[in-house]
């Protein structure tokens, strides 16, 4: 009997993408769905970036480029890493890929083998574990408590490291919790990591969406981690460029070269027009960031206030970054309406979609089944409408 590859057969579609796809399907069927599921800014890509792409298209920059991106793009990334993170990288230590997602998948595949363990503090973005499993390694989930504000505690980290641990994936600001590591917290974690023999991966894709000011980078705070550290970043969230597919990794040149060999075989260079647009995004005036951040800040305040009013929803932390809230909904477990029973965050998300036509993502695949993830990357008007609907739907749930 013909079979699929064992590792591919074991993975499912990303929960966030599946939730968003369901909402899109319902919209196409004429149902008025408010989507709070998507992990993307609702803003349009800034005009200066689009203009750079138009010019590149007109100039015929439509051919293959070097696999890891043009030298001009790598230099722009180098400049960005210095300007925003005080980190020095040479072009040979940088690879541009089709989104941070591809950069992460390639680097993870290049670093880990069967038998290796990779620590993933949870709640965590749904794709980290899948990428580690696809590489044949084993994701080791390390739960971060609500009491700690979903911040990894150094002692817990120390205890989680085994002789098989080869890597850790950190993500601040966090998708899905919005938690942001402060400098003291990063130093405390760095103290543990500096004594351990493992790759330290830092996913910084939400770095500019922070409400209490920028924090120093882990590898700047503890430069001894940099020789075995990998930075991942993306233009998707910072410049509202999700659909353009451009992100990057920076790290030791052997690692970047290995990821480049993989990319050369499985996809090739990231889109040539996008690369030109990315240079403009990274090196041009950065004023749009503030406009978007101001909007996210207002939405954050509204969403926190609205969630606190919903019986059965509890917000363990006020998100200090990214554009997600991750309420605990265990107060609603065991309730039901019209035959639909709430047994976890996923079933509540399904209920809210059916009953209120509001799409959210259940917490299971983030490693936190009693939660739902709500994205507030949408207008205040949409948010108010969505929360009015959620309140009405939740009020119908009874024991
Ligand atoms: C934490 C995190 N990392 C990486 C990505 C991937 O971003 P992209 O591939 O669009 O650059 C996302 C997207 O949602 C994310 O939330």
Tab-separated table of C-alpha atoms and ligand atoms in Angstrom:
chain	number	residue	atom	x	y	z
A	1	UNK	CA	0.000	0.000	0.000
A	2	UNK	CA	1.376	3.439	-0.953
A	3	UNK	CA	2.229	5.619	2.042
A	4	UNK	CA	3.192	9.188	2.811
A	5	UNK	CA	6.468	10.124	4.403
A	6	UNK	CA	6.211	9.331	8.119
A	7	UNK	CA	7.141	12.830	9.332
A	8	UNK	CA	4.925	14.664	6.855
A	9	UNK	CA	2.004	12.347	7.606
A	10	UNK	CA	2.306	13.277	11.274
A	11	UNK	CA	2.029	17.057	10.838
A	12	UNK	CA	-1.202	18.982	10.516
A	13	UNK	CA	-1.981	22.289	8.895
A	14	UNK	CA	-0.933	25.220	11.056
A	15	UNK	CA	-3.817	25.888	13.481
A	16	UNK	CA	-3.697	29.627	12.840
A	17	UNK	CA	-3.795	29.165	9.078
A	18	UNK	CA	-6.594	26.600	9.369
A	19	UNK	CA	-8.687	28.973	11.525
A	20	UNK	CA	-8.132	31.808	9.109
A	21	UNK	CA	-8.975	29.602	6.133
A	22	UNK	CA	-12.276	28.581	7.755
A	23	UNK	CA	-13.203	32.219	8.351
A	24	UNK	CA	-12.338	33.063	4.732
A	25	UNK	CA	-14.487	30.163	3.487
A	26	UNK	CA	-17.444	31.388	5.544
A	27	UNK	CA	-16.974	34.932	4.230
A	28	UNK	CA	-16.975	33.581	0.663
A	29	UNK	CA	-20.250	31.829	1.465
A	30	UNK	CA	-21.683	35.256	2.326
A	31	UNK	CA	-21.460	34.987	6.119
A	32	UNK	CA	-20.415	38.164	7.907
A	33	UNK	CA	-17.444	36.845	9.902
A	34	UNK	CA	-15.234	39.105	12.004
A	35	UNK	CA	-11.772	37.566	11.925
A	36	UNK	CA	-9.618	37.813	15.023
A	37	UNK	CA	-7.613	34.791	13.924
A	38	UNK	CA	-5.050	36.124	11.493
A	39	UNK	CA	-1.527	36.909	12.577
A	40	UNK	CA	-1.107	39.840	10.255
A	41	UNK	CA	-1.372	43.608	10.489
A	42	UNK	CA	-4.457	45.004	8.770
A	43	UNK	CA	-2.444	47.991	7.462
A	44	UNK	CA	-1.422	48.271	3.848
A	45	UNK	CA	2.287	48.045	2.998
A	46	UNK	CA	3.708	51.600	3.086
A	47	UNK	CA	3.721	53.376	-0.274
A	48	UNK	CA	7.502	53.916	-0.389
A	49	UNK	CA	7.980	50.135	-0.258
A	50	UNK	CA	5.421	49.463	-2.978
A	51	UNK	CA	7.038	52.128	-5.146
A	52	UNK	CA	10.434	50.425	-4.801
A	53	UNK	CA	8.815	47.187	-5.988
A	54	UNK	CA	7.201	48.912	-8.993
A	55	UNK	CA	10.549	50.369	-9.993
A	56	UNK	CA	12.244	46.977	-9.651
A	57	UNK	CA	9.590	45.409	-11.841
A	58	UNK	CA	9.938	48.137	-14.472
A	59	UNK	CA	13.717	47.774	-14.399
A	60	UNK	CA	13.377	44.071	-15.150
A	61	UNK	CA	14.712	42.787	-11.829
A	62	UNK	CA	12.786	39.623	-12.465
A	63	UNK	CA	15.561	37.036	-12.644
A	64	UNK	CA	17.047	34.526	-10.225
A	65	UNK	CA	19.240	36.143	-7.600
A	66	UNK	CA	21.861	34.506	-5.379
A	67	UNK	CA	20.073	31.829	-3.334
A	68	UNK	CA	20.540	33.548	0.041
A	69	UNK	CA	19.512	36.967	-1.300
A	70	UNK	CA	21.358	39.764	-3.119
A	71	UNK	CA	24.406	41.337	-1.524
A	72	UNK	CA	22.479	44.636	-1.435
A	73	UNK	CA	19.725	43.017	0.641
A	74	UNK	CA	22.193	41.310	2.959
A	75	UNK	CA	23.899	44.659	3.482
A	76	UNK	CA	20.539	46.244	4.319
A	77	UNK	CA	19.883	43.443	6.840
A	78	UNK	CA	23.378	43.904	8.268
A	79	UNK	CA	22.625	47.620	8.686
A	80	UNK	CA	19.285	46.845	10.371
A	81	UNK	CA	20.846	44.375	12.817
A	82	UNK	CA	23.398	46.987	13.812
A	83	UNK	CA	20.895	49.871	14.044
A	84	UNK	CA	18.102	48.074	15.913
A	85	UNK	CA	19.917	45.318	17.813
A	86	UNK	CA	23.542	46.478	18.151
A	87	UNK	CA	24.624	43.196	16.579
A	88	UNK	CA	27.425	42.864	14.025
A	89	UNK	CA	26.941	40.375	11.228
A	90	UNK	CA	28.722	40.030	7.885
A	91	UNK	CA	26.798	39.248	4.662
A	92	UNK	CA	28.076	35.635	4.789
A	93	UNK	CA	26.334	35.260	8.145
A	94	UNK	CA	22.942	36.291	6.748
A	95	UNK	CA	20.362	34.426	4.664
A	96	UNK	CA	17.168	35.915	3.268
A	97	UNK	CA	14.261	33.507	2.822
A	98	UNK	CA	10.554	33.484	1.946
A	99	UNK	CA	9.541	34.746	5.389
A	100	UNK	CA	11.016	34.077	8.816
A	101	UNK	CA	9.091	30.825	8.600
A	102	UNK	CA	11.237	29.462	5.798
A	103	UNK	CA	14.431	30.789	7.403
A	104	UNK	CA	13.492	29.009	10.638
A	105	UNK	CA	12.495	25.757	8.974
A	106	UNK	CA	15.771	25.674	7.008
A	107	UNK	CA	18.010	26.538	9.949
A	108	UNK	CA	16.229	24.045	12.224
A	109	UNK	CA	16.601	21.342	9.569
A	110	UNK	CA	20.275	22.250	9.247
A	111	UNK	CA	20.961	22.107	12.995
A	112	UNK	CA	19.125	19.164	14.516
A	113	UNK	CA	19.124	15.412	14.116
A	114	UNK	CA	17.222	12.408	15.352
A	115	UNK	CA	17.733	12.005	19.082
A	116	UNK	CA	18.233	15.755	19.659
A	117	UNK	CA	15.911	17.691	21.935
A	118	UNK	CA	14.935	21.299	21.328
A	119	UNK	CA	13.363	23.257	24.171
A	120	UNK	CA	10.294	25.276	23.267
A	121	UNK	CA	8.950	27.415	26.119
A	122	UNK	CA	5.151	27.359	25.885
A	123	UNK	CA	2.712	28.860	25.084
A	124	UNK	CA	4.524	29.056	21.752
A	125	UNK	CA	3.854	29.796	18.100
A	126	UNK	CA	2.362	26.691	16.505
A	127	UNK	CA	5.052	26.100	13.866
A	128	UNK	CA	8.152	25.782	16.066
A	129	UNK	CA	7.321	22.251	17.225
A	130	UNK	CA	6.329	21.132	13.727
A	131	UNK	CA	9.625	22.399	12.311
A	132	UNK	CA	11.623	20.544	14.971
A	133	UNK	CA	9.653	17.333	14.376
A	134	UNK	CA	10.120	17.641	10.616
A	135	UNK	CA	13.873	17.805	11.210
A	136	UNK	CA	13.538	14.468	13.037
A	137	UNK	CA	14.370	16.006	16.428
A	138	UNK	CA	12.121	16.143	19.462
A	139	UNK	CA	10.371	19.312	20.668
A	140	UNK	CA	10.548	19.550	24.476
A	141	UNK	CA	7.781	21.802	25.703
A	142	UNK	CA	8.625	23.847	28.761
A	143	UNK	CA	5.461	25.430	30.163
A	144	UNK	CA	5.756	29.019	31.424
A	145	UNK	CA	3.275	29.788	34.149
A	146	UNK	CA	0.521	32.376	34.062
A	147	UNK	CA	1.873	33.673	37.401
A	148	UNK	CA	5.194	34.502	35.747
A	149	UNK	CA	3.312	36.356	32.985
A	150	UNK	CA	4.304	33.518	30.608
A	151	UNK	CA	7.988	34.365	31.023
A	152	UNK	CA	10.463	31.478	31.113
A	153	UNK	CA	11.974	31.052	34.564
A	154	UNK	CA	15.738	30.415	34.733
A	155	UNK	CA	15.445	27.566	37.259
A	156	UNK	CA	12.853	25.789	35.158
A	157	UNK	CA	15.138	26.183	32.153
A	158	UNK	CA	18.124	24.774	34.053
A	159	UNK	CA	16.073	21.747	35.080
A	160	UNK	CA	14.808	21.163	31.530
A	161	UNK	CA	18.258	20.887	29.950
A	162	UNK	CA	19.301	17.245	29.487
A	163	UNK	CA	22.387	15.713	27.843
A	164	UNK	CA	20.289	15.434	24.669
A	165	UNK	CA	19.253	19.111	24.569
A	166	UNK	CA	20.765	20.752	21.499
A	167	UNK	CA	18.727	23.916	21.140
A	168	UNK	CA	16.156	26.349	22.473
A	169	UNK	CA	13.719	28.631	20.648
A	170	UNK	CA	12.969	31.949	22.335
A	171	UNK	CA	10.354	34.366	21.049
A	172	UNK	CA	9.868	37.875	22.420
A	173	UNK	CA	7.409	39.552	22.031
A	174	UNK	CA	5.582	36.272	22.096
A	175	UNK	CA	3.003	34.897	19.757
A	176	UNK	CA	0.509	34.007	21.314
A	177	UNK	CA	0.854	35.657	24.750
A	178	UNK	CA	2.196	39.125	23.906
A	179	UNK	CA	4.713	38.669	26.748
A	180	UNK	CA	7.937	40.655	26.348
A	181	UNK	CA	11.196	39.718	28.062
A	182	UNK	CA	12.846	42.621	29.883
A	183	UNK	CA	16.600	42.964	30.083
A	184	UNK	CA	16.849	41.486	33.556
A	185	UNK	CA	14.850	38.462	32.514
A	186	UNK	CA	17.030	38.006	29.435
A	187	UNK	CA	20.201	38.278	31.545
A	188	UNK	CA	18.912	35.646	33.961
A	189	UNK	CA	18.156	33.267	31.096
A	190	UNK	CA	21.499	34.062	29.455
A	191	UNK	CA	23.297	33.019	32.654
A	192	UNK	CA	21.800	29.539	32.341
A	193	UNK	CA	22.365	29.292	28.586
A	194	UNK	CA	25.976	30.384	28.684
A	195	UNK	CA	26.860	27.250	30.670
A	196	UNK	CA	24.882	24.918	28.415
A	197	UNK	CA	26.087	23.496	25.113
A	198	UNK	CA	23.193	24.311	22.816
A	199	UNK	CA	22.053	26.466	19.906
A	200	UNK	CA	20.118	29.526	21.034
A	201	UNK	CA	17.498	30.697	18.565
A	202	UNK	CA	15.826	34.060	18.949
A	203	UNK	CA	12.638	34.796	17.005
A	204	UNK	CA	12.364	38.580	16.903
A	205	UNK	CA	9.590	39.009	14.346
A	206	UNK	CA	7.489	41.237	16.646
A	207	UNK	CA	10.449	43.232	17.988
A	208	UNK	CA	9.059	46.617	16.917
A	209	UNK	CA	5.565	46.010	18.235
A	210	UNK	CA	6.305	46.755	21.885
A	211	UNK	CA	4.362	49.113	24.121
A	212	UNK	CA	6.967	49.912	26.799
A	213	UNK	CA	9.969	50.686	24.611
A	214	UNK	CA	12.514	48.508	22.861
A	215	UNK	CA	14.605	46.031	24.824
A	216	UNK	CA	18.213	45.081	24.178
A	217	UNK	CA	18.856	41.885	22.248
A	218	UNK	CA	19.773	38.703	24.120
A	219	UNK	CA	23.013	38.371	22.111
A	220	UNK	CA	23.908	41.971	22.902
A	221	UNK	CA	23.242	41.432	26.604
A	222	UNK	CA	25.313	38.227	26.566
A	223	UNK	CA	27.739	38.327	23.607
A	224	UNK	CA	29.122	34.898	24.539
A	225	UNK	CA	25.871	33.434	23.176
A	226	UNK	CA	26.287	35.008	19.743
A	227	UNK	CA	28.725	32.392	18.320
A	228	UNK	CA	26.008	29.774	18.844
A	229	UNK	CA	23.048	32.080	18.452
A	230	UNK	CA	20.707	32.494	15.513
A	231	UNK	CA	18.545	35.569	15.030
A	232	UNK	CA	15.330	35.252	13.044
A	233	UNK	CA	13.406	38.228	11.815
A	234	UNK	CA	10.889	39.183	9.201
A	235	UNK	CA	9.456	42.147	7.383
A	236	UNK	CA	5.953	40.655	7.630
A	237	UNK	CA	4.801	42.293	10.842
A	238	UNK	CA	7.061	45.362	11.108
A	239	UNK	CA	6.289	46.692	7.626
A	240	UNK	CA	2.888	45.054	7.026
A	241	UNK	CA	4.404	42.820	4.328
A	242	UNK	CA	2.995	39.384	5.183
A	243	UNK	CA	2.113	38.479	1.603
A	244	UNK	CA	5.464	39.545	0.138
A	245	UNK	CA	7.234	36.651	1.916
A	246	UNK	CA	10.526	37.959	3.122
A	247	UNK	CA	12.417	37.246	6.316
A	248	UNK	CA	15.923	36.294	7.327
A	249	UNK	CA	18.276	34.495	9.660
A	250	UNK	CA	21.657	35.650	10.927
A	251	UNK	CA	24.148	33.433	12.687
A	252	UNK	CA	27.462	31.591	12.421
A	253	UNK	CA	28.497	31.290	8.785
A	254	UNK	CA	28.627	27.461	8.804
A	255	UNK	CA	24.993	27.355	9.926
A	256	UNK	CA	23.902	29.987	7.418
A	257	UNK	CA	25.804	28.210	4.641
A	258	UNK	CA	24.069	24.919	5.522
A	259	UNK	CA	20.653	26.612	5.486
A	260	UNK	CA	21.644	28.128	2.128
A	261	UNK	CA	22.512	24.709	0.691
A	262	UNK	CA	19.108	23.440	1.747
A	263	UNK	CA	17.388	26.516	0.307
A	264	UNK	CA	19.339	26.045	-2.949
A	265	UNK	CA	17.837	22.585	-3.302
A	266	UNK	CA	14.284	23.104	-2.095
A	267	UNK	CA	13.279	26.593	-3.238
A	268	UNK	CA	16.044	28.943	-4.349
A	269	UNK	CA	16.141	32.676	-3.798
A	270	UNK	CA	13.314	34.617	-2.181
A	271	UNK	CA	11.276	36.667	-4.680
A	272	UNK	CA	13.495	39.133	-6.538
A	273	UNK	CA	11.021	42.057	-6.504
A	274	UNK	CA	10.354	41.527	-2.815
A	275	UNK	CA	14.083	41.694	-2.124
A	276	UNK	CA	14.278	45.178	-3.644
A	277	UNK	CA	11.213	46.278	-1.673
A	278	UNK	CA	12.798	44.866	1.483
A	279	UNK	CA	15.917	47.001	1.023
A	280	UNK	CA	13.695	50.105	0.902
A	281	UNK	CA	11.711	48.884	3.926
A	282	UNK	CA	14.808	48.304	6.049
A	283	UNK	CA	16.865	51.318	5.055
A	284	UNK	CA	14.281	54.030	4.266
A	285	UNK	CA	12.539	56.320	6.780
A	286	UNK	CA	11.057	54.252	9.596
A	287	UNK	CA	8.182	56.643	10.471
A	288	UNK	CA	5.345	54.198	9.662
A	289	UNK	CA	6.360	51.986	12.549
A	290	UNK	CA	5.208	54.601	15.021
A	291	UNK	CA	1.850	55.108	13.296
A	292	UNK	CA	1.152	51.373	13.382
A	293	UNK	CA	2.353	51.057	16.962
A	294	UNK	CA	0.042	53.897	18.098
A	295	UNK	CA	-2.906	52.090	16.528
A	296	UNK	CA	-1.933	48.752	18.122
A	297	UNK	CA	-1.577	50.440	21.506
A	298	UNK	CA	-5.166	51.801	21.370
A	299	UNK	CA	-6.497	48.427	20.286
A	300	UNK	CA	-4.557	46.672	23.035
A	301	UNK	CA	-6.190	48.896	25.675
A	302	UNK	CA	-9.653	48.304	24.227
A	303	UNK	CA	-9.258	44.534	23.963
A	304	UNK	CA	-7.890	44.167	27.487
A	305	UNK	CA	-10.821	46.156	28.823
A	306	UNK	CA	-13.406	44.190	26.832
A	307	UNK	CA	-11.951	40.792	27.765
A	308	UNK	CA	-12.017	41.642	31.440
A	309	UNK	CA	-15.773	42.214	31.168
A	310	UNK	CA	-16.548	38.752	29.786
A	311	UNK	CA	-17.585	36.266	32.488
A	312	UNK	CA	-15.464	33.108	32.233
A	313	UNK	CA	-12.559	34.870	30.477
A	314	UNK	CA	-9.478	35.637	32.570
A	315	UNK	CA	-6.497	37.570	31.318
A	316	UNK	CA	-3.321	36.401	33.084
A	317	UNK	CA	-1.109	39.090	31.539
A	318	UNK	CA	-1.574	42.433	29.860
A	319	UNK	CA	0.276	41.929	26.578
A	320	UNK	CA	3.244	44.278	26.279
A	321	UNK	CA	3.990	43.433	22.679
A	322	UNK	CA	2.815	41.819	19.429
A	323	UNK	CA	-0.919	42.070	18.671
A	324	UNK	CA	-2.411	39.100	20.494
A	325	UNK	CA	-4.183	38.459	23.767
A	326	UNK	CA	-4.322	34.982	25.217
A	327	UNK	CA	-7.127	34.771	27.773
A	328	UNK	CA	-7.672	31.709	29.928
A	329	UNK	CA	-11.227	30.490	29.333
A	330	UNK	CA	-11.290	27.620	31.824
A	331	UNK	CA	-14.191	29.400	33.578
A	332	UNK	CA	-16.379	28.269	30.685
A	333	UNK	CA	-15.379	24.602	30.582
A	334	UNK	CA	-18.372	22.311	30.978
A	335	UNK	CA	-20.859	24.896	29.693
A	336	UNK	CA	-22.900	24.338	26.573
A	337	UNK	CA	-25.498	25.837	24.245
A	338	UNK	CA	-27.679	24.120	21.639
A	339	UNK	CA	-25.764	20.867	22.048
A	340	UNK	CA	-22.297	22.423	21.648
A	341	UNK	CA	-20.189	21.768	24.714
A	342	UNK	CA	-17.139	23.792	25.686
A	343	UNK	CA	-14.377	21.376	26.698
A	344	UNK	CA	-11.293	23.498	25.962
A	345	UNK	CA	-10.152	26.634	24.147
A	346	UNK	CA	-10.461	24.930	20.764
A	347	UNK	CA	-14.103	23.998	21.298
A	348	UNK	CA	-14.845	27.522	22.533
A	349	UNK	CA	-13.208	28.930	19.381
A	350	UNK	CA	-15.378	26.590	17.268
A	351	UNK	CA	-18.476	27.709	19.211
A	352	UNK	CA	-17.643	31.398	18.762
A	353	UNK	CA	-17.224	30.893	15.038
A	354	UNK	CA	-20.538	29.036	14.649
A	355	UNK	CA	-22.609	31.080	17.075
A	356	UNK	CA	-21.071	34.565	16.901
A	357	UNK	CA	-19.306	34.417	13.521
A	358	UNK	CA	-16.105	35.560	15.188
A	359	UNK	CA	-12.948	33.607	14.401
A	360	UNK	CA	-10.257	33.112	17.036
A	361	UNK	CA	-7.723	30.296	17.495
A	362	UNK	CA	-7.969	27.673	20.234
A	363	UNK	CA	-4.923	27.263	22.481
A	364	UNK	CA	-4.200	23.539	21.944
A	365	UNK	CA	-1.558	23.907	19.261
A	366	UNK	CA	0.107	26.713	21.204
A	367	UNK	CA	0.539	24.265	24.102
A	368	UNK	CA	-2.132	25.902	26.272
A	369	UNK	CA	-5.481	24.122	25.810
A	370	UNK	CA	-7.434	26.303	28.253
A	371	UNK	CA	-6.801	29.456	26.235
A	372	UNK	CA	-7.889	31.133	23.042
A	373	UNK	CA	-5.729	33.442	20.975
A	374	UNK	CA	-7.316	36.665	19.852
A	375	UNK	CA	-5.538	38.877	17.335
A	376	UNK	CA	-6.309	42.585	17.590
A	377	UNK	CA	-4.707	43.480	14.273
A	378	UNK	CA	-8.008	44.872	13.051
A	379	UNK	CA	-9.946	48.133	13.362
A	380	UNK	CA	-11.457	49.401	16.625
A	381	UNK	CA	-14.844	49.144	14.904
A	382	UNK	CA	-14.301	45.456	14.075
A	383	UNK	CA	-13.006	44.772	17.568
A	384	UNK	CA	-16.057	46.342	19.205
A	385	UNK	CA	-18.375	44.423	16.919
A	386	UNK	CA	-16.498	41.167	17.600
A	387	UNK	CA	-16.577	41.613	21.375
A	388	UNK	CA	-20.290	42.538	21.356
A	389	UNK	CA	-20.900	39.257	19.539
A	390	UNK	CA	-18.597	37.257	21.823
A	391	UNK	CA	-20.353	38.664	24.913
A	392	UNK	CA	-23.758	37.683	23.539
A	393	UNK	CA	-22.598	34.182	22.587
A	394	UNK	CA	-20.889	33.583	25.945
A	395	UNK	CA	-24.018	34.750	27.783
A	396	UNK	CA	-25.928	31.878	26.136
A	397	UNK	CA	-23.544	29.245	27.542
A	398	UNK	CA	-24.928	27.470	30.604
A	399	UNK	CA	-23.838	24.552	32.831
B	1	LIG	C1	6.507	34.032	16.231
B	1	LIG	C2	6.461	33.996	14.739
B	1	LIG	N1	7.572	33.689	14.070
B	1	LIG	C3	7.587	33.647	12.722
B	1	LIG	C4	6.451	33.928	11.991
B	1	LIG	C5	6.545	33.827	10.498
B	1	LIG	O1	6.505	35.051	9.860
B	1	LIG	P1	6.803	35.191	8.316
B	1	LIG	O2	7.087	33.859	7.750
B	1	LIG	O3	5.605	35.843	7.710
B	1	LIG	O4	8.029	36.076	8.221
B	1	LIG	C6	5.272	34.249	12.639
B	1	LIG	C7	4.033	34.489	11.874
B	1	LIG	O5	2.955	34.531	12.378
B	1	LIG	C8	5.276	34.293	14.056
B	1	LIG	O6	4.171	34.603	14.745
